PDB file of C-alpha atoms in Angstrom:
ATOM      1  CA  MET A1103       0.000   0.000   0.000  1.00  0.00           C
ATOM      2  CA  ILE A1104       2.799   2.435   0.822  1.00  0.00           C
ATOM      3  CA  ASP A1105       4.277   1.952  -2.646  1.00  0.00           C
ATOM      4  CA  GLU A1106       0.922   2.897  -4.183  1.00  0.00           C
ATOM      5  CA  ILE A1107       0.693   6.034  -2.024  1.00  0.00           C
ATOM      6  CA  VAL A1108       4.209   7.089  -3.001  1.00  0.00           C
ATOM      7  CA  ALA A1109       3.383   6.488  -6.673  1.00  0.00           C
ATOM      8  CA  ILE A1110       0.184   8.557  -6.408  1.00  0.00           C
ATOM      9  CA  TYR A1111       2.102  11.360  -4.692  1.00  0.00           C
ATOM     10  CA  ALA A1112       4.801  11.348  -7.396  1.00  0.00           C
ATOM     11  CA  ILE A1113       2.201  11.523 -10.155  1.00  0.00           C
ATOM     12  CA  VAL A1114       0.287  14.352  -8.459  1.00  0.00           C
ATOM     13  CA  GLU A1115       3.525  16.274  -7.776  1.00  0.00           C
ATOM     14  CA  ASP A1116       4.568  15.917 -11.426  1.00  0.00           C
ATOM     15  CA  LEU A1117       1.142  17.052 -12.642  1.00  0.00           C
ATOM     16  CA  LEU A1118       1.226  20.128 -10.417  1.00  0.00           C
ATOM     17  CA  LYS A1119       4.705  21.002 -11.694  1.00  0.00           C
ATOM     18  CA  ALA A1120       3.593  20.440 -15.289  1.00  0.00           C
ATOM     19  CA  ILE A1121       0.785  22.983 -14.972  1.00  0.00           C
ATOM     20  CA  GLY A1122       3.130  25.502 -13.362  1.00  0.00           C
ATOM     21  CA  HIS A1123       1.544  25.375  -9.912  1.00  0.00           C
ATOM     22  CA  GLN A1124       3.332  27.613  -7.387  1.00  0.00           C
ATOM     23  CA  LYS A1125       3.750  26.349  -3.831  1.00  0.00           C
ATOM     24  CA  ASP A1126       2.444  28.584  -1.052  1.00  0.00           C
ATOM     25  CA  CYS A1127       5.198  28.924   1.571  1.00  0.00           C
ATOM     26  CA  ARG A1128       2.628  29.579   4.341  1.00  0.00           C
ATOM     27  CA  ILE A1129       1.233  26.049   4.365  1.00  0.00           C
ATOM     28  CA  GLU A1130       2.589  23.008   6.175  1.00  0.00           C
ATOM     29  CA  MET A1131       1.416  20.404   3.631  1.00  0.00           C
ATOM     30  CA  SER A1132       2.116  20.651  -0.053  1.00  0.00           C
ATOM     31  CA  ASP A1133      -0.797  20.604  -2.442  1.00  0.00           C
ATOM     32  CA  ALA A1134       0.444  17.259  -3.728  1.00  0.00           C
ATOM     33  CA  GLU A1135       0.256  15.864  -0.177  1.00  0.00           C
ATOM     34  CA  VAL A1136      -3.289  17.164   0.246  1.00  0.00           C
ATOM     35  CA  ILE A1137      -4.433  15.732  -3.085  1.00  0.00           C
ATOM     36  CA  THR A1138      -2.662  12.428  -2.415  1.00  0.00           C
ATOM     37  CA  ALA A1139      -4.307  12.143   0.999  1.00  0.00           C
ATOM     38  CA  ALA A1140      -7.714  12.785  -0.574  1.00  0.00           C
ATOM     39  CA  LEU A1141      -7.148  10.202  -3.308  1.00  0.00           C
ATOM     40  CA  VAL A1142      -5.935   7.571  -0.846  1.00  0.00           C
ATOM     41  CA  ALA A1143      -8.857   8.240   1.522  1.00  0.00           C
ATOM     42  CA  THR A1144     -11.303   7.976  -1.376  1.00  0.00           C
ATOM     43  CA  ARG A1145      -9.756   4.702  -2.531  1.00  0.00           C
ATOM     44  CA  MET A1146      -9.894   3.248   0.968  1.00  0.00           C
ATOM     45  CA  SER A1147     -13.518   4.334   1.401  1.00  0.00           C
ATOM     46  CA  ILE A1148     -14.559   2.686  -1.857  1.00  0.00           C
ATOM     47  CA  ILE A1149     -12.783  -0.538  -0.898  1.00  0.00           C
ATOM     48  CA  ASN A1150     -14.428  -0.511   2.551  1.00  0.00           C
ATOM     49  CA  VAL A1151     -17.891  -0.097   1.032  1.00  0.00           C
ATOM     50  CA  ALA A1152     -17.206  -2.844  -1.499  1.00  0.00           C
ATOM     51  CA  ARG A1153     -16.201  -5.231   1.291  1.00  0.00           C
ATOM     52  CA  THR A1154     -19.266  -4.615   3.479  1.00  0.00           C
ATOM     53  CA  GLY A1155     -21.271  -7.321   1.768  1.00  0.00           C
ATOM     54  CA  LYS A1156     -25.026  -7.388   2.146  1.00  0.00           C
ATOM     55  CA  PHE A1157     -26.700  -4.160   3.274  1.00  0.00           C
ATOM     56  CA  SER A1158     -29.672  -4.059   5.640  1.00  0.00           C
ATOM     57  CA  SER A1159     -31.759  -2.559   2.843  1.00  0.00           C
ATOM     58  CA  ASP A1160     -31.230  -5.750   0.812  1.00  0.00           C
ATOM     59  CA  ARG A1161     -33.694  -7.597   3.075  1.00  0.00           C
ATOM     60  CA  SER A1162     -36.281  -4.818   2.708  1.00  0.00           C
ATOM     61  CA  ILE A1163     -35.998  -4.865  -1.065  1.00  0.00           C
ATOM     62  CA  GLN A1164     -36.322  -8.649  -1.092  1.00  0.00           C
ATOM     63  CA  GLU A1165     -39.494  -8.448   1.038  1.00  0.00           C
ATOM     64  CA  TYR A1166     -40.993  -5.801  -1.283  1.00  0.00           C
ATOM     65  CA  CYS A1167     -40.268  -7.995  -4.279  1.00  0.00           C
ATOM     66  CA  GLU A1168     -41.839 -11.071  -2.715  1.00  0.00           C
ATOM     67  CA  ASP A1169     -44.773  -9.557  -0.784  1.00  0.00           C
ATOM     68  CA  ILE A1170     -45.837  -6.543  -2.843  1.00  0.00           C
ATOM     69  CA  TRP A1171     -44.674  -7.057  -6.414  1.00  0.00           C
ATOM     70  CA  GLN A1172     -44.662 -10.887  -6.401  1.00  0.00           C
ATOM     71  CA  ALA A1173     -41.428 -10.711  -8.386  1.00  0.00           C
ATOM     72  CA  GLU A1174     -38.923 -13.538  -8.409  1.00  0.00           C
ATOM     73  CA  ALA A1175     -35.225 -13.020  -7.843  1.00  0.00           C
ATOM     74  CA  VAL A1176     -32.953 -13.203 -10.874  1.00  0.00           C
ATOM     75  CA  PRO A1177     -29.677 -14.971 -10.124  1.00  0.00           C
ATOM     76  CA  ILE A1178     -26.501 -13.122 -11.066  1.00  0.00           C
ATOM     77  CA  ALA A1179     -22.898 -14.282 -11.096  1.00  0.00           C
ATOM     78  CA  ILE A1180     -20.569 -12.345  -8.827  1.00  0.00           C
ATOM     79  CA  GLU A1181     -16.855 -12.796  -9.174  1.00  0.00           C
ATOM     80  CA  GLU A1182     -14.959 -13.462  -5.979  1.00  0.00           C
ATOM     81  CA  TYR A1183     -12.847 -10.541  -4.761  1.00  0.00           C
ATOM     82  CA  SER A1184      -9.204 -10.690  -5.765  1.00  0.00           C
ATOM     83  CA  GLN A1185      -6.630  -8.075  -4.768  1.00  0.00           C
ATOM     84  CA  ALA A1186      -4.827  -8.680  -8.086  1.00  0.00           C
ATOM     85  CA  ASN A1187      -7.966  -7.606  -9.982  1.00  0.00           C
ATOM     86  CA  ALA A1188      -8.991  -4.830  -7.582  1.00  0.00           C
ATOM     87  CA  GLY A1189      -7.371  -1.944  -9.435  1.00  0.00           C
ATOM     88  CA  LEU A1190      -8.806   0.111 -12.236  1.00  0.00           C
ATOM     89  CA  GLN A1191      -8.714  -1.822 -15.480  1.00  0.00           C
ATOM     90  CA  VAL A1192      -8.081   0.285 -18.583  1.00  0.00           C
ATOM     91  CA  ASN A1193      -8.583  -1.313 -21.972  1.00  0.00           C
ATOM     92  CA  ASN A1194      -6.806   0.337 -24.885  1.00  0.00           C
TER      93      ASN A1194
END
């Protein structure tokens, strides 16, 4: 994980330099550090939500389907979580 954070920071720092961003000497954290922290926090939040599994609202929706709409569940295939496949996949 630390390698990913360092890589994100390096990319953000390079992007800020490329657009000619000037550092404000009055701040304690660089803009790249702030952006990196936000990106890492966002990534961790998304992963945490993805790992929560079944939500309490799932039962309510199932009861509505069965009791009110008389609708049957449609089975779907869900791939098992794999850290190797967890990143963003970009197809060229």
